Amino acid sequence: MLQQTRVEAVRPYFHRFVNELPDIASLAQCDEEKLLKLWEGLGYYNRVRNMQKAARIVMETYGGELPHDPGLLKKLPGIGSYTAGAVASAAYGIPAPAVDGNVLRVLSRLTGSYACIDDPKVRVHFEDLVLDLLNSEESLDPGEFNQALMELGALVCLPNGQARCAECPVSDQCIAFRNAHQDSIPVRKPKKPRRVEHRTILAVRDATRTVIHKRPQRGLLAGLWELPNLEGELTDAQVLEASRRIGINPVRITPLPDSIHIFSHVEWHMKGYLVLAEELDGLADGYLAVEPERTQREYSVPSAFARYTEYLNIRHGQQNTENEDFQ
Ligand code: SF4
């Protein structure tokens, strides 16, 4: 949950999740709709799907107990080298490196390295360095050492020219600080600009219900529920035509404010319409007419649609944390 998201933002989601699914067995058995609903607002829904796949493997292969060996942990869906090292060291005290973005920044600065931290070989190099340290110093607690490095990166050795070297406990060993290079290290690959997609969102309702549609099982926001939407920026006349194709006979179409939602690799620039219908029977396959309270309770609608669900009385929780990767 904490990847790309602040602890404060995650806290309520974490409590809600572990209250409902307190152990590996309950996660393994959870129905998909409920699982996605519990994750709603956190984005990157593939993570929770992978957690469930991993939980099922742990139940079937390891008798319900998470393996301790980082090599076995890494074979579980959704667990990479960093998570395997973090779990093995913090939960089981095993000397294993847990090198995340913060730690890469700290180690690059400490060693004065100008190697690009987006290069997997550089990560492996720093993982080897941490492993050597953990193995050579018996007095080091692997979990505490890894967490100390992460905290140093999260609280002191900050990015974007914000490094607090005057307060840093390791400044006397830091090559970047000695050479005043802390603002030019670490080196990163330039980011590709995000692709912009224009979409038209239809917020459809009659007196009691609204229309939702299940997204395909692959791709962006896979398997989640969405408001009907179409590629491009449609005119009122095109919205009327599109509504009829879905089986809706609008009595009124009203433009809504534009909205932008930023995903990791793509931006949606959205134009919206409120589509009022007298009744919502006879919808095309894949579309559902559902009462707003039921949608809010049972169906996971990503916050990308939040600007428009408010016109349908469907409320979202916190919306600033949601994002999504392509699968
Ligand atoms: Fe980071 Fe500055 Fe500490 Fe070096 S001295 S590790 S650059 S905060």
XYZ file of C-alpha atoms and ligand atoms in Angstrom:
335
model
C 0.000 0.000 0.000
C 2.846 2.361 0.761
C 4.436 2.286 -2.663
C 4.045 5.801 -4.157
C 1.752 6.835 -1.286
C 2.348 8.620 2.019
C 1.843 6.801 5.324
C -0.774 9.326 6.470
C -2.844 8.809 3.327
C -2.622 5.019 3.611
C -3.473 4.656 7.313
C -7.308 4.502 7.028
C -7.117 2.169 4.024
C -4.762 -0.136 5.899
C -7.061 -0.389 8.931
C -10.132 -0.969 6.784
C -8.285 -3.682 4.845
C -6.863 -5.616 7.800
C -10.149 -5.396 9.702
C -11.895 -7.135 6.821
C -9.040 -9.452 5.824
C -6.935 -10.043 8.932
C -4.835 -12.950 7.630
C -3.476 -14.701 4.553
C -6.328 -17.249 4.520
C -9.055 -14.576 4.382
C -7.176 -12.654 1.660
C -6.835 -15.854 -0.385
C -10.585 -16.532 -0.190
C -11.890 -12.992 -0.692
C -14.322 -12.401 -3.540
C -12.798 -10.174 -6.266
C -15.454 -7.409 -6.118
C -14.995 -7.065 -2.369
C -11.207 -7.070 -2.712
C -11.254 -4.277 -5.309
C -13.749 -2.319 -3.216
C -11.408 -2.539 -0.211
C -8.587 -1.206 -2.364
C -10.662 1.610 -3.872
C -8.846 4.932 -3.605
C -5.342 3.420 -3.493
C -4.880 2.898 -7.222
C -2.454 0.445 -8.822
C -5.091 -2.257 -8.425
C -2.717 -4.873 -9.791
C -0.963 -4.827 -6.444
C -3.969 -6.160 -4.591
C -4.636 -8.730 -7.272
C -1.035 -9.907 -6.940
C -1.358 -9.958 -3.145
C -4.301 -12.291 -3.497
C -2.478 -14.520 -6.000
C 0.461 -14.648 -3.592
C -1.863 -15.438 -0.656
C -3.355 -18.346 -2.601
C 0.115 -19.742 -3.386
C 1.125 -19.352 0.263
C -1.979 -21.296 1.326
C -1.437 -24.050 -1.218
C 2.349 -24.360 -1.153
C 3.538 -23.121 2.236
C 0.712 -24.193 4.547
C -0.461 -20.601 5.087
C 2.859 -19.210 6.355
C 4.799 -16.659 4.343
C 8.237 -18.121 3.481
C 11.222 -16.494 5.236
C 13.773 -16.985 2.455
C 14.030 -13.834 0.269
C 14.616 -16.071 -2.790
C 11.243 -17.805 -2.224
C 9.488 -14.544 -1.347
C 10.656 -13.065 -4.657
C 8.924 -15.860 -6.561
C 5.506 -14.783 -5.233
C 3.420 -12.514 -7.506
C 3.941 -8.821 -6.789
C 7.033 -9.312 -4.621
C 10.238 -7.924 -6.072
C 13.690 -7.709 -4.669
C 12.930 -4.699 -2.419
C 9.759 -6.145 -0.831
C 11.386 -9.575 -0.382
C 14.330 -7.940 1.418
C 12.094 -5.699 3.525
C 9.885 -8.611 4.672
C 12.776 -11.041 5.256
C 14.821 -8.508 7.233
C 12.098 -6.671 9.180
C 9.836 -9.648 9.925
C 12.365 -12.461 10.230
C 15.720 -10.756 10.946
C 17.369 -12.247 7.866
C 20.344 -10.315 6.411
C 18.795 -9.220 3.103
C 19.037 -5.831 1.382
C 15.866 -3.711 0.958
C 16.875 -1.069 -1.551
C 14.030 1.238 -2.587
C 14.207 4.625 -4.307
C 15.019 6.435 -1.056
C 17.851 4.037 -0.261
C 19.245 4.311 -3.795
C 19.413 8.078 -3.327
C 21.140 7.817 0.072
C 23.696 5.250 -1.101
C 24.463 7.121 -4.327
C 25.154 10.271 -2.332
C 27.110 8.536 0.417
C 29.380 6.869 -2.138
C 29.423 9.867 -4.522
C 28.091 7.656 -7.351
C 27.058 9.224 -10.663
C 25.728 5.901 -12.022
C 22.092 6.134 -13.172
C 19.849 4.648 -10.472
C 17.250 3.584 -13.060
C 19.778 1.049 -14.369
C 18.966 -2.371 -12.803
C 22.719 -3.143 -12.597
C 23.186 -0.123 -10.314
C 20.443 -1.362 -7.994
C 22.100 -4.805 -7.866
C 25.426 -3.132 -7.082
C 23.916 -1.279 -4.099
C 22.043 -4.385 -2.946
C 25.373 -6.259 -2.901
C 26.919 -3.402 -0.929
C 24.170 -3.531 1.738
C 24.332 -7.332 1.887
C 28.113 -7.208 2.430
C 27.612 -4.710 5.240
C 24.896 -6.797 6.907
C 27.023 -9.941 6.668
C 30.205 -8.292 7.887
C 28.712 -6.600 10.978
C 27.118 -9.170 13.229
C 25.863 -6.519 15.621
C 23.648 -4.988 12.929
C 19.969 -5.887 13.117
C 19.093 -6.324 9.402
C 15.533 -5.027 9.780
C 16.559 -1.972 11.786
C 19.476 -1.210 9.483
C 17.285 -1.347 6.382
C 14.602 0.777 8.019
C 17.213 3.297 9.178
C 18.448 3.682 5.596
C 14.874 4.123 4.348
C 14.089 6.681 7.054
C 17.272 8.589 6.294
C 16.106 8.846 2.694
C 12.511 9.682 3.615
C 13.232 12.315 6.290
C 16.748 13.726 5.866
C 18.411 12.901 2.555
C 15.540 14.382 0.570
C 15.319 14.789 -3.229
C 14.878 17.950 -5.327
C 17.519 20.113 -3.640
C 16.007 19.552 -0.182
C 18.751 17.385 1.420
C 19.097 18.331 5.116
C 22.827 17.675 5.359
C 23.287 19.874 8.464
C 21.064 17.436 10.427
C 22.385 14.264 8.825
C 23.959 11.660 11.148
C 26.279 10.360 8.408
C 27.385 13.644 6.834
C 31.006 13.075 7.907
C 31.070 9.923 5.725
C 29.180 11.356 2.782
C 31.174 11.960 -0.403
C 28.416 13.976 -2.105
C 28.241 16.306 0.908
C 32.022 16.634 1.062
C 32.104 17.646 -2.616
C 28.852 19.692 -2.447
C 27.335 17.323 -5.051
C 24.178 16.405 -3.132
C 21.963 18.262 -5.621
C 23.394 16.569 -8.713
C 23.245 13.026 -7.263
C 21.490 10.694 -7.886
C 21.425 10.630 -11.665
C 18.125 9.524 -13.230
C 16.904 8.770 -16.756
C 14.754 11.596 -18.151
C 11.067 10.674 -17.853
C 9.006 10.125 -21.004
C 6.147 12.606 -21.262
C 2.731 11.068 -20.483
C 0.419 10.334 -23.394
C -2.733 12.473 -23.418
C -6.054 10.745 -24.173
C -9.262 12.700 -24.693
C -12.414 10.993 -23.425
C -16.077 11.857 -23.061
C -17.753 10.652 -19.873
C -21.500 10.062 -19.635
C -23.002 10.462 -16.171
C -26.301 8.719 -16.828
C -29.261 8.567 -14.477
C -32.999 8.230 -14.240
C -35.014 9.025 -11.100
C -33.439 6.246 -9.016
C -30.518 4.598 -10.777
C -27.240 5.326 -12.554
C -25.390 3.418 -15.267
C -22.041 1.679 -14.767
C -19.984 -0.603 -16.988
C -17.285 -3.168 -16.189
C -13.900 -2.474 -17.772
C -12.031 -5.272 -19.574
C -9.942 -7.655 -17.459
C -6.701 -6.375 -18.995
C -5.183 -2.933 -19.403
C -5.711 0.294 -17.494
C -8.070 -0.011 -14.475
C -8.687 -3.647 -15.431
C -11.910 -5.212 -14.160
C -13.099 -2.090 -12.325
C -16.443 -0.360 -12.875
C -16.628 2.862 -14.829
C -19.116 5.439 -16.011
C -19.892 4.932 -19.706
C -17.234 6.769 -21.676
C -16.019 7.137 -25.229
C -12.828 8.089 -26.974
C -12.476 11.705 -28.092
C -14.422 14.860 -27.297
C -18.013 14.296 -28.387
C -20.629 16.899 -29.262
C -24.166 16.852 -27.789
C -25.423 15.167 -30.978
C -22.741 12.462 -30.799
C -23.563 11.907 -27.104
C -27.211 11.390 -28.047
C -26.204 8.837 -30.671
C -23.774 7.052 -28.298
C -26.414 6.955 -25.542
C -28.885 5.290 -27.865
C -26.304 2.641 -28.816
C -26.023 1.777 -25.102
C -29.838 1.492 -24.895
C -30.481 4.845 -23.215
C -33.134 7.259 -24.458
C -32.062 10.659 -23.108
C -34.683 13.238 -22.189
C -32.003 15.836 -21.462
C -28.236 16.122 -22.073
C -26.333 18.766 -20.085
C -22.609 19.522 -20.405
C -20.550 19.137 -17.202
C -17.192 20.722 -16.312
C -14.012 19.290 -17.859
C -11.703 17.180 -15.737
C -8.151 15.787 -15.910
C -6.929 12.595 -14.273
C -3.255 11.714 -14.249
C -2.161 8.080 -14.330
C 1.445 6.941 -14.306
C 1.842 6.829 -18.099
C -1.225 8.542 -19.444
C -3.413 11.568 -18.778
C -7.142 11.530 -19.359
C -8.509 14.888 -20.440
C -12.226 14.477 -19.941
C -15.336 16.212 -21.146
C -18.510 15.208 -19.326
C -22.257 15.155 -19.906
C -25.122 14.520 -17.525
C -27.556 12.310 -19.418
C -31.070 12.136 -17.957
C -33.315 9.281 -18.994
C -36.889 8.452 -18.059
C -36.028 4.843 -17.336
C -32.946 2.625 -17.672
C -34.295 -0.716 -18.842
C -32.970 -2.481 -21.932
C -29.319 -1.463 -21.593
C -26.730 -3.017 -23.919
C -24.685 -6.002 -22.691
C -22.127 -5.150 -19.997
C -24.009 -2.070 -18.713
C -25.825 -2.072 -15.375
C -28.387 0.289 -13.865
C -27.716 0.472 -10.120
C -28.878 2.703 -7.251
C -26.141 5.194 -6.231
C -25.920 3.854 -2.629
C -25.442 0.321 -3.931
C -22.768 1.435 -6.384
C -20.946 3.177 -3.562
C -21.217 0.116 -1.319
C -20.528 -2.728 -3.724
C -18.855 -1.604 -6.936
C -15.331 -0.269 -7.238
C -15.411 2.867 -9.400
C -11.932 4.444 -9.694
C -11.470 8.049 -8.634
C -10.635 9.012 -12.247
C -14.427 9.381 -12.534
C -14.910 11.274 -9.264
C -15.587 14.626 -10.963
C -18.643 13.046 -12.599
C -19.872 10.533 -10.018
C -20.675 13.487 -7.755
C -23.492 14.394 -10.173
C -24.886 10.911 -9.566
C -24.655 11.075 -5.761
C -21.877 8.491 -5.703
C -19.275 9.635 -3.232
C -15.588 8.727 -3.351
C -13.291 8.641 -0.320
C -9.887 10.345 -0.547
C -9.074 10.798 -4.180
C -5.558 12.122 -4.219
C -3.846 8.777 -3.800
C -5.267 6.919 -6.732
C -3.152 6.101 -9.701
C -2.768 3.160 -11.988
C -0.122 1.375 -13.985
C -0.616 -0.472 -17.199
C -0.463 -4.230 -16.848
Fe 22.250 12.866 2.148
Fe 23.406 15.146 2.892
Fe 23.336 13.057 4.559
Fe 24.867 12.996 2.400
S 25.062 14.369 4.137
S 23.572 11.359 3.139
S 23.637 14.111 0.920
S 21.598 14.248 3.804
